[in-house]
């Protein structure tokens, strides 16, 4: 059983972090980010060609994290590989000691830096979860027996609490659970009331939910997210203080705002997923403020 | 010619399971050319439906279902039987099913699977598109095609890219699953979302040669082509 699964099973408020692999083979910066957060999180997500931008594969970085005795959460999207490749990758990841896998459909290819590439989507988040569940039971998607069963895969999925219509999110969340999702990390959310309303609908599923936050670095970033990231709403109450703060004070102000939000949502869910986006060095301070 | 073949009876009755009163709408175009439609098939389906304890409320053969205006005006004269109908069984390609679904407030159920549109999207193309996926899902998706309206052709609901009902790929493009969700909600059929098969069978995209030869175009091709091939084979044999 992975440490992440154990922690959630025990009912501990569980914290996960996230890193994005670099475009190129210089990992200095990447390991620097890991260094800041590694002692404060149970596991670290590694994104899979995030935003459809080509980078080092998620699986390679996860494998290197395992070698460093750290626990990765392998993100797999369905955009770039068909069901043969994805199932092969799952087995390969397991053989390398990776246990936590997060299933995502993935952004469309046109969103990224190779917009003319073929969007695969042979599977999607739900059928990918089905593939993992089937493999945990000893068979692949075609019903063929596996030699050695990856029975300890801990299957994760994502949900967007701020999406409209939220009813569709809950239907899809239920479908993901039926397909084998054992934990959820959410898309970034900043309004405790919206999150509370969402959790009212989601808590009946009794599957752990880790509330996701992207650390907002500036008013500009907040506006960008409001305009371009679906299902994410940064309230004005968070944007104005960042606008008013001087450049030097901005990190401090940002961390205060995030801490306030985290303290509010803490009783509503089972954990926190922090996407620091380059501000990993502030994560320990943020968690200190939240007594986490 | 849009090549389409009858769905297997078992699949048909699975889709019709919850409906009692069925009205049949059939296209007088391509399905007739493919031996998968026309009045003959309507009569056959009527018999099959009655045998399976369904009530047939009426039928309409319309040339052609891809012409939405024609569908609307012709169905207007069947308003009474349609009032007593629970679902409309549409004998046509995927475009005809979508066009019919957009003109009525009833679930539209495809009687056929569409294999190939041979470069054509119906004779009167409108906004409806059919990819000839070979597994028509329209019965479960409120008559809106997830394969052609969703930029990722997803089967399990909208992705995280949906915003204000639009797709992440293009600001002005409707999110197909947002349309499907709203349509199913209107029809009181949100439960359908749990019934859609999770995996596609991409073998069905490849049209079997047997089905290619059902079109008039292909018939001509077969006559000329197979004669030549046959001749060549004979010559080879002799040599």
Coordinates of C-alpha atoms in Angstrom, one line a residue:
Chain A
X1 CA 0.0 0.0 0.0
X2 CA 1.4 3.4 -0.9
X3 CA 2.0 6.0 1.8
X4 CA -0.7 8.2 0.3
X5 CA -3.2 5.4 0.5
X6 CA -2.2 4.6 4.0
X7 CA -2.4 8.2 5.1
X8 CA -5.9 8.6 3.6
X9 CA -7.0 5.3 5.1
X10 CA -5.9 6.5 8.6
X11 CA -8.0 9.6 8.2
X12 CA -5.0 11.9 8.5
X13 CA -5.4 15.3 6.7
X14 CA -3.2 14.5 3.8
X15 CA -1.0 16.9 1.8
X16 CA 0.3 16.4 -1.8
X17 CA 2.4 18.6 -4.0
X18 CA 3.1 18.8 -7.7
X19 CA 6.0 19.4 -10.0
X20 CA 6.1 19.9 -13.8
X21 CA 8.9 18.1 -15.6
X22 CA 11.2 20.4 -17.6
X23 CA 11.4 20.7 -21.4
X24 CA 15.0 19.4 -21.8
X25 CA 17.2 17.1 -19.7
X26 CA 18.5 19.6 -17.1
X27 CA 16.8 18.6 -13.9
X28 CA 18.5 21.0 -11.5
X29 CA 15.6 23.3 -11.2
X30 CA 13.1 20.4 -10.9
X31 CA 15.0 18.8 -8.0
X32 CA 15.3 22.2 -6.4
X33 CA 11.5 22.4 -6.3
X34 CA 11.3 18.9 -4.9
X35 CA 13.8 19.8 -2.2
X36 CA 11.5 22.6 -0.8
X37 CA 8.4 20.4 -0.5
X38 CA 9.6 16.9 0.0
X39 CA 9.4 16.9 3.8
X40 CA 6.0 18.5 3.9
X41 CA 4.0 16.4 1.5
X42 CA 3.1 12.7 1.5
X43 CA 3.4 12.4 -2.3
X44 CA 4.2 14.5 -5.3
X45 CA 2.2 14.7 -8.5
X46 CA 4.2 14.7 -11.7
X47 CA 2.3 16.2 -14.7
X48 CA 2.1 14.5 -18.1
X49 CA 2.9 16.9 -20.9
X50 CA 1.0 19.6 -19.0
X51 CA -1.1 21.9 -21.1
X52 CA -0.2 19.8 -24.1
X53 CA 3.4 21.2 -24.0
X54 CA 6.0 18.5 -24.7
X55 CA 8.3 17.8 -21.7
X56 CA 10.3 14.9 -20.1
X57 CA 7.8 12.1 -19.5
X58 CA 6.0 12.0 -16.2
X59 CA 6.9 8.3 -15.8
X60 CA 10.6 9.0 -16.0
X61 CA 10.5 11.7 -13.4
X62 CA 8.3 9.5 -11.2
X63 CA 10.8 6.7 -11.5
X64 CA 13.7 9.0 -10.5
X65 CA 11.6 10.2 -7.5
X66 CA 11.2 6.5 -6.4
X67 CA 15.0 6.2 -6.6
X68 CA 15.2 9.2 -4.3
X69 CA 12.9 7.3 -1.9
X70 CA 10.2 9.8 -2.5
X71 CA 6.6 9.0 -3.4
X72 CA 5.3 10.1 -6.7
X73 CA 1.7 10.3 -8.1
X74 CA 2.0 9.5 -11.8
X75 CA -0.4 11.6 -13.9
X76 CA -1.5 9.9 -17.0
X77 CA -3.5 11.7 -19.7
X78 CA -5.3 10.1 -22.6
X79 CA -4.2 12.7 -25.2
X80 CA -1.0 11.2 -26.4
X81 CA -1.3 7.4 -26.2
X82 CA -3.8 4.7 -27.1
X83 CA -4.9 1.9 -24.9
X84 CA -2.0 -0.4 -25.7
X85 CA 0.6 2.2 -24.8
X86 CA -1.1 3.4 -21.7
X87 CA -1.6 -0.1 -20.3
X88 CA 2.0 -0.9 -21.1
X89 CA 3.1 2.3 -19.3
X90 CA 1.0 1.4 -16.2
X91 CA 2.7 -2.0 -16.0
X92 CA 6.1 -0.3 -16.5
X93 CA 5.4 2.3 -13.8
X94 CA 4.4 -0.4 -11.4
X95 CA 7.5 -2.5 -12.1
X96 CA 9.5 0.7 -11.3
X97 CA 7.8 1.0 -7.9
X98 CA 5.2 3.6 -8.8
X99 CA 1.9 3.0 -7.0
X100 CA -0.2 6.2 -7.2
X101 CA -1.7 6.9 -10.6
X102 CA -3.9 9.9 -11.4
X103 CA -6.2 9.5 -14.4
X104 CA -6.9 12.5 -16.6
X105 CA -8.5 13.0 -20.0
X106 CA -5.9 15.7 -20.8
X107 CA -6.0 19.1 -22.5
X108 CA -6.6 19.1 -26.3
X109 CA -3.5 19.0 -28.4
X110 CA -4.4 22.4 -29.9
X111 CA -3.8 24.0 -26.5
X112 CA -0.1 23.3 -26.5
X113 CA 3.2 23.7 -28.4
X114 CA 2.5 21.0 -31.0
X115 CA -1.0 22.1 -32.0
X116 CA -0.9 20.0 -35.2
X117 CA -0.3 16.7 -33.5
X118 CA -2.9 13.9 -33.4
X119 CA -5.2 14.0 -30.5
X120 CA -5.5 10.4 -29.4
X121 CA -8.2 10.1 -26.7
X122 CA -8.7 6.4 -27.4
X123 CA -9.4 6.2 -23.7
X124 CA -10.6 9.0 -21.4
X125 CA -10.4 9.5 -17.6
X126 CA -13.2 7.1 -17.0
X127 CA -12.1 4.3 -19.2
X128 CA -8.5 4.8 -18.0
X129 CA -9.7 4.1 -14.5
X130 CA -11.5 1.1 -15.8
X131 CA -8.2 -0.1 -17.3
X132 CA -6.4 0.2 -14.0
X133 CA -9.1 -1.6 -12.1
X134 CA -9.2 -4.4 -14.6
X135 CA -5.4 -4.7 -14.4
X136 CA -5.6 -4.8 -10.6
X137 CA -7.8 -7.8 -11.0
X138 CA -5.2 -9.5 -13.1
X139 CA -6.5 -8.8 -16.7
X140 CA -6.0 -6.2 -19.3
X141 CA -8.7 -4.3 -21.1
X142 CA -9.0 -7.1 -23.7
X143 CA -9.5 -9.6 -21.0
X144 CA -6.1 -11.2 -21.3
X145 CA -4.4 -12.6 -18.1
X146 CA -1.4 -10.7 -16.7
X147 CA 1.7 -12.4 -15.5
X148 CA 2.1 -10.7 -12.2
X149 CA -0.7 -8.5 -11.1
X150 CA -0.3 -4.8 -10.2
X151 CA -2.7 -5.2 -7.3
X152 CA -1.5 -2.2 -5.3
X153 CA -2.2 0.6 -7.8
X154 CA -3.9 3.4 -5.9
X155 CA -6.2 5.0 -8.5
X156 CA -6.9 8.8 -8.4
X157 CA -9.0 11.1 -10.5
X158 CA -9.8 14.8 -10.6
X159 CA -12.9 16.8 -10.3
X160 CA -13.7 20.5 -10.8
X161 CA -15.7 21.9 -7.9
X162 CA -16.2 25.3 -9.5
X163 CA -17.5 23.8 -12.8
X164 CA -20.9 24.8 -14.2
X165 CA -23.1 22.7 -14.4
X166 CA -21.8 21.1 -11.1
X167 CA -24.5 18.4 -11.5
X168 CA -22.6 17.0 -14.5
X169 CA -19.3 17.1 -12.5
X170 CA -21.0 15.0 -9.8
X171 CA -22.4 12.5 -12.3
X172 CA -18.9 12.1 -13.9
X173 CA -17.4 11.9 -10.4
X174 CA -19.7 9.0 -9.6
X175 CA -18.9 7.4 -12.9
X176 CA -15.2 7.7 -12.0
X177 CA -15.8 6.1 -8.6
X178 CA -17.7 3.2 -10.3
X179 CA -14.7 2.8 -12.6
X180 CA -12.3 2.5 -9.6
X181 CA -11.3 6.0 -8.4
X182 CA -10.1 5.7 -4.8
X183 CA -9.2 9.4 -4.2
X184 CA -9.8 12.7 -5.9
X185 CA -7.7 15.9 -6.2
X186 CA -9.6 18.9 -7.3
X187 CA -9.0 21.6 -9.8
X188 CA -7.9 24.8 -8.1
X189 CA -10.6 26.5 -6.1
X190 CA -10.6 29.7 -4.0
X191 CA -14.1 30.2 -2.8
X192 CA -14.9 28.2 0.4
X193 CA -18.6 28.6 -0.1
X194 CA -18.4 27.1 -3.6
X195 CA -16.2 24.3 -2.2
X196 CA -18.6 23.7 0.7
X197 CA -21.6 23.4 -1.7
X198 CA -19.7 21.0 -3.9
X199 CA -18.6 18.8 -0.9
X200 CA -22.3 18.6 0.2
X201 CA -22.9 16.8 -3.1
X202 CA -19.6 14.9 -3.1
X203 CA -19.3 13.6 0.4
X204 CA -22.0 11.0 0.0
X205 CA -19.6 9.1 -2.2
X206 CA -17.3 8.5 0.8
X207 CA -14.1 8.8 -1.4
X208 CA -11.4 11.1 0.0
X209 CA -11.1 14.5 -1.7
X210 CA -8.0 16.6 -1.6
X211 CA -8.8 20.2 -2.2
X212 CA -6.6 21.7 -4.9
X213 CA -5.0 25.2 -4.9
X214 CA -2.7 26.9 -7.3
X215 CA -0.7 29.6 -5.3
X216 CA -1.8 32.9 -6.8
X217 CA 1.3 35.0 -7.3
X218 CA -0.2 38.2 -8.6
X219 CA -3.3 40.0 -9.7
X220 CA -2.3 39.4 -13.3
X221 CA -2.1 35.6 -12.7
X222 CA -5.5 35.6 -11.0
X223 CA -7.0 37.5 -14.0
X224 CA -5.4 35.1 -16.4
X225 CA -6.9 32.1 -14.5
X226 CA -10.3 33.7 -14.4
X227 CA -10.2 34.3 -18.1
X228 CA -8.5 31.1 -19.4
X229 CA -8.7 28.3 -16.9
X230 CA -12.2 26.6 -17.1
X231 CA -13.9 26.1 -13.8
X232 CA -11.5 28.3 -11.8
X233 CA -12.8 31.5 -10.2
X234 CA -10.4 33.7 -8.2
X235 CA -12.7 36.0 -6.2
X236 CA -12.1 39.8 -6.2
X237 CA -11.5 39.6 -2.5
X238 CA -8.3 37.8 -3.3
X239 CA -7.2 39.8 -6.3
X240 CA -7.5 43.3 -4.8
X241 CA -5.1 42.7 -1.8
X242 CA -2.5 41.4 -4.3
X243 CA -2.9 44.4 -6.5
X244 CA -2.5 46.7 -3.5
X245 CA 0.7 44.9 -2.2
X246 CA 4.1 46.1 -3.3
X247 CA 6.1 43.6 -5.3
X248 CA 8.3 42.7 -2.3
X249 CA 5.2 42.1 -0.1
X250 CA 3.3 40.1 -2.6
X251 CA 4.5 36.6 -1.7
X252 CA 3.7 37.3 2.0
X253 CA 0.3 38.6 1.1
X254 CA -0.4 35.7 -1.2
X255 CA 0.6 33.2 1.4
X256 CA -1.6 34.8 3.9
X257 CA -4.6 34.7 1.6
X258 CA -3.9 31.0 0.7
X259 CA -3.5 30.1 4.4
X260 CA -6.8 31.8 5.2
X261 CA -8.6 29.7 2.5
X262 CA -6.9 26.5 3.6
X263 CA -7.9 27.0 7.3
X264 CA -11.5 27.4 6.1
X265 CA -11.8 24.4 3.9
X266 CA -9.8 22.1 6.1
X267 CA -12.8 20.7 8.0
X268 CA -14.7 20.0 4.8
X269 CA -12.3 17.6 3.1
X270 CA -9.6 14.9 3.6
X271 CA -6.6 16.7 2.4
X272 CA -4.9 19.4 0.3
X273 CA -3.2 19.4 -3.0
X274 CA -0.8 22.3 -3.5
X275 CA 0.3 23.4 -7.0
X276 CA 3.0 25.9 -6.2
X277 CA 3.9 26.7 -9.8
X278 CA 7.4 27.8 -9.1
X279 CA 6.7 29.1 -5.6
X280 CA 7.7 25.9 -3.9
X281 CA 10.0 27.8 -1.5
X282 CA 7.0 29.4 0.1
X283 CA 5.2 26.1 0.7
X284 CA 6.8 25.3 4.1
X285 CA 5.9 28.7 5.4
X286 CA 2.3 28.4 4.1
X287 CA 1.8 25.0 5.8
X288 CA 3.3 26.4 9.0
X289 CA 0.7 29.1 9.0
X290 CA -2.0 26.5 8.7
X291 CA -0.4 24.3 11.3
X292 CA -0.1 21.5 8.8
Chain B
X1 CA -24.3 7.8 -50.5
X2 CA -24.2 7.4 -46.7
X3 CA -23.8 3.7 -46.0
X4 CA -25.7 2.4 -43.0
X5 CA -26.7 -1.0 -41.8
X6 CA -29.5 -2.2 -39.4
X7 CA -28.5 -2.3 -35.8
X8 CA -28.7 -5.9 -34.3
X9 CA -32.2 -6.6 -32.9
X10 CA -30.8 -7.1 -29.4
X11 CA -29.2 -3.7 -29.3
X12 CA -32.3 -2.1 -30.8
X13 CA -34.6 -3.6 -28.0
X14 CA -32.1 -2.7 -25.3
X15 CA -32.4 0.9 -26.4
X16 CA -36.1 0.8 -26.6
X17 CA -36.5 -1.1 -23.4
X18 CA -38.1 1.8 -21.4
X19 CA -40.4 3.0 -24.2
X20 CA -43.8 1.6 -25.1
X21 CA -45.3 3.8 -27.9
X22 CA -42.9 3.9 -30.9
X23 CA -43.3 6.1 -34.0
X24 CA -41.1 5.1 -36.9
X25 CA -39.5 7.8 -39.1
X26 CA -37.7 6.5 -42.1
X27 CA -35.5 8.2 -44.7
X28 CA -36.3 7.6 -48.4
X29 CA -32.7 8.3 -49.4
X30 CA -29.5 6.4 -48.8
X31 CA -31.0 3.7 -46.5
X32 CA -33.1 2.6 -49.4
X33 CA -30.0 2.3 -51.5
X34 CA -28.3 0.3 -48.8
X35 CA -31.2 -2.1 -48.2
X36 CA -31.4 -0.9 -44.6
X37 CA -34.5 1.4 -44.9
X38 CA -37.5 2.3 -46.9
X39 CA -41.1 1.2 -46.5
X40 CA -40.1 -2.5 -46.6
X41 CA -37.9 -2.1 -43.5
X42 CA -40.5 0.1 -41.8
X43 CA -43.1 -2.8 -42.2
X44 CA -40.5 -5.3 -41.0
X45 CA -39.7 -3.1 -37.9
X46 CA -43.4 -2.7 -37.2
X47 CA -43.9 -6.4 -37.1
X48 CA -40.8 -6.8 -34.9
X49 CA -42.0 -4.1 -32.5
X50 CA -45.5 -5.5 -32.1
X51 CA -44.0 -9.0 -31.5
X52 CA -42.0 -7.5 -28.7
X53 CA -45.0 -5.9 -27.0
X54 CA -44.5 -2.4 -28.3
X55 CA -47.2 -0.2 -29.6
X56 CA -46.5 1.3 -33.0
X57 CA -48.2 4.8 -33.1
X58 CA -47.5 5.5 -36.7
X59 CA -44.8 5.9 -39.4
X60 CA -43.5 8.5 -41.9
X61 CA -41.3 7.9 -44.8
X62 CA -39.5 11.2 -45.7
X63 CA -37.2 12.1 -48.5
X64 CA -34.7 13.0 -47.0
X65 CA -34.1 13.1 -43.3
X66 CA -31.0 15.2 -43.6
X67 CA -33.2 18.0 -44.8
X68 CA -34.4 19.3 -41.4
X69 CA -37.0 21.7 -42.8
X70 CA -38.6 18.8 -44.7
X71 CA -38.6 16.6 -41.5
X72 CA -40.3 19.4 -39.5
X73 CA -43.0 20.1 -42.1
X74 CA -43.8 16.4 -42.7
X75 CA -43.9 15.4 -39.1
X76 CA -46.3 18.3 -38.4
X77 CA -49.0 16.3 -40.1
X78 CA -48.4 13.4 -37.6
X79 CA -48.8 15.6 -34.5
X80 CA -51.6 13.5 -33.1
X81 CA -49.9 10.1 -33.1
X82 CA -46.6 11.8 -32.0
X83 CA -48.5 13.0 -28.9
X84 CA -49.0 9.4 -27.9
X85 CA -45.4 8.4 -28.6
X86 CA -42.6 7.7 -26.1
X87 CA -39.8 7.5 -28.6
X88 CA -39.2 7.9 -32.3
X89 CA -37.3 5.1 -34.0
X90 CA -35.3 6.7 -36.9
X91 CA -34.3 4.5 -39.8
X92 CA -31.5 6.5 -41.4
X93 CA -27.8 7.5 -41.0
X94 CA -26.6 9.4 -38.0
X95 CA -27.3 12.7 -39.7
X96 CA -31.0 11.9 -40.1
X97 CA -31.3 10.8 -36.5
X98 CA -29.7 14.1 -35.3
X99 CA -31.8 16.2 -37.7
X100 CA -35.0 14.4 -36.5
X101 CA -34.0 14.7 -32.8
X102 CA -33.5 18.5 -33.3
X103 CA -37.1 18.8 -34.6
X104 CA -39.0 16.9 -31.9
X105 CA -39.2 16.8 -28.1
X106 CA -39.0 13.1 -27.9
X107 CA -36.0 10.7 -27.6
X108 CA -34.8 9.8 -31.1
X109 CA -33.5 6.2 -31.4
X110 CA -31.2 5.2 -34.3
X111 CA -32.3 1.9 -36.0
X112 CA -29.1 1.8 -38.0
X113 CA -25.4 2.1 -37.6
X114 CA -23.6 4.4 -40.0
X115 CA -20.5 3.1 -41.5
X116 CA -19.3 5.6 -44.0
X117 CA -20.4 8.8 -45.6
X118 CA -18.2 8.4 -48.7
X119 CA -17.1 12.0 -48.5
X120 CA -20.7 13.2 -48.2
X121 CA -22.6 14.5 -45.1
X122 CA -26.1 14.0 -46.2
X123 CA -27.7 15.5 -49.3
X124 CA -28.8 18.6 -47.5
X125 CA -26.0 19.1 -45.0
X126 CA -26.8 21.3 -42.0
X127 CA -25.0 21.5 -38.7
X128 CA -25.3 17.8 -38.0
X129 CA -22.2 15.7 -38.7
X130 CA -21.8 11.9 -38.7
X131 CA -18.3 10.4 -38.5
X132 CA -19.5 6.9 -39.6
X133 CA -18.2 5.4 -36.3
X134 CA -20.2 2.3 -36.9
X135 CA -21.7 2.3 -33.3
X136 CA -24.5 4.9 -33.3
X137 CA -24.7 6.3 -29.7
X138 CA -27.5 8.8 -30.5
X139 CA -30.2 6.8 -28.5
X140 CA -28.4 7.5 -25.3
X141 CA -27.2 11.1 -26.0
X142 CA -30.4 12.8 -26.8
X143 CA -29.9 12.7 -30.6
X144 CA -26.7 14.8 -30.3
X145 CA -23.5 13.0 -31.5
X146 CA -20.7 12.9 -29.0
X147 CA -18.2 11.8 -31.7
X148 CA -18.7 14.8 -33.9
X149 CA -19.7 17.5 -31.4
X150 CA -17.0 16.8 -28.8
X151 CA -13.5 17.9 -30.0
X152 CA -12.1 14.8 -28.2
X153 CA -14.9 12.5 -29.2
X154 CA -15.4 11.6 -25.5
X155 CA -17.9 9.0 -24.5
X156 CA -18.0 9.6 -20.7
X157 CA -19.2 13.2 -20.3
X158 CA -17.6 16.6 -20.6
X159 CA -13.9 17.1 -19.8
X160 CA -12.4 19.8 -17.6
X161 CA -12.1 22.2 -20.6
X162 CA -15.8 23.1 -20.8
X163 CA -16.4 26.7 -19.8
X164 CA -19.7 28.6 -20.2
X165 CA -20.9 25.8 -22.4
X166 CA -18.0 26.2 -24.8
X167 CA -15.1 24.0 -25.9
X168 CA -11.5 24.6 -24.8
X169 CA -10.4 24.2 -28.5
X170 CA -12.3 27.2 -29.9
X171 CA -14.0 30.1 -28.1
X172 CA -17.1 30.1 -30.2
X173 CA -17.5 26.3 -30.4
X174 CA -20.2 24.7 -28.3
X175 CA -19.2 21.9 -25.9
X176 CA -20.9 18.8 -27.3
X177 CA -21.3 17.3 -23.8
X178 CA -22.8 20.5 -22.5
X179 CA -25.5 20.3 -25.3
X180 CA -26.0 16.6 -24.6
X181 CA -26.3 17.2 -20.8
X182 CA -28.9 19.9 -21.3
X183 CA -30.8 17.9 -23.9
X184 CA -30.9 14.8 -21.6
X185 CA -32.0 17.0 -18.7
X186 CA -34.9 18.4 -20.8
X187 CA -35.9 14.8 -21.8
X188 CA -35.6 13.7 -18.2
X189 CA -33.0 11.1 -19.2
X190 CA -29.8 12.1 -17.3
X191 CA -29.6 8.4 -16.3
X192 CA -28.6 7.6 -19.9
X193 CA -25.1 9.0 -19.0
X194 CA -24.5 5.9 -16.9
X195 CA -25.4 3.6 -19.7
X196 CA -23.0 4.7 -22.5
X197 CA -20.4 2.1 -23.3
X198 CA -16.9 3.2 -22.1
X199 CA -14.8 2.0 -25.0
X200 CA -15.0 2.5 -28.7
X201 CA -14.4 -0.3 -31.2
X202 CA -12.2 1.3 -33.8
X203 CA -12.5 -1.7 -36.1
X204 CA -15.9 -0.4 -37.0
X205 CA -14.4 2.6 -38.6
X206 CA -13.1 0.4 -41.3
X207 CA -16.0 -0.4 -43.6
X208 CA -16.1 -4.1 -44.7
X209 CA -15.9 -4.6 -48.4
X210 CA -19.3 -6.2 -48.4
X211 CA -20.9 -3.0 -47.2
X212 CA -18.9 -0.8 -49.6
X213 CA -20.5 -2.6 -52.4
X214 CA -24.0 -1.7 -51.3
X215 CA -23.8 1.8 -52.8
X216 CA -24.7 2.3 -56.4
X217 CA -21.3 3.9 -56.9
X218 CA -19.6 0.9 -55.5
X219 CA -21.8 -1.4 -57.5
X220 CA -20.5 0.2 -60.7
X221 CA -17.1 -0.1 -59.3
X222 CA -17.6 -3.7 -58.4
X223 CA -18.9 -4.6 -61.8
X224 CA -16.1 -3.0 -63.7
X225 CA -13.4 -3.6 -61.1
X226 CA -14.1 -7.2 -60.2
X227 CA -14.4 -8.1 -63.8
X228 CA -11.0 -6.7 -64.4
X229 CA -9.6 -8.3 -61.3
X230 CA -11.2 -11.6 -62.2
X231 CA -9.8 -11.4 -65.7
X232 CA -6.4 -10.7 -64.4
X233 CA -6.6 -13.6 -62.0
X234 CA -7.7 -15.9 -64.8
X235 CA -4.8 -14.7 -67.0
X236 CA -2.4 -15.3 -64.1
X237 CA -3.7 -18.8 -63.7
X238 CA -3.3 -19.6 -67.3
X239 CA 0.2 -18.2 -67.3

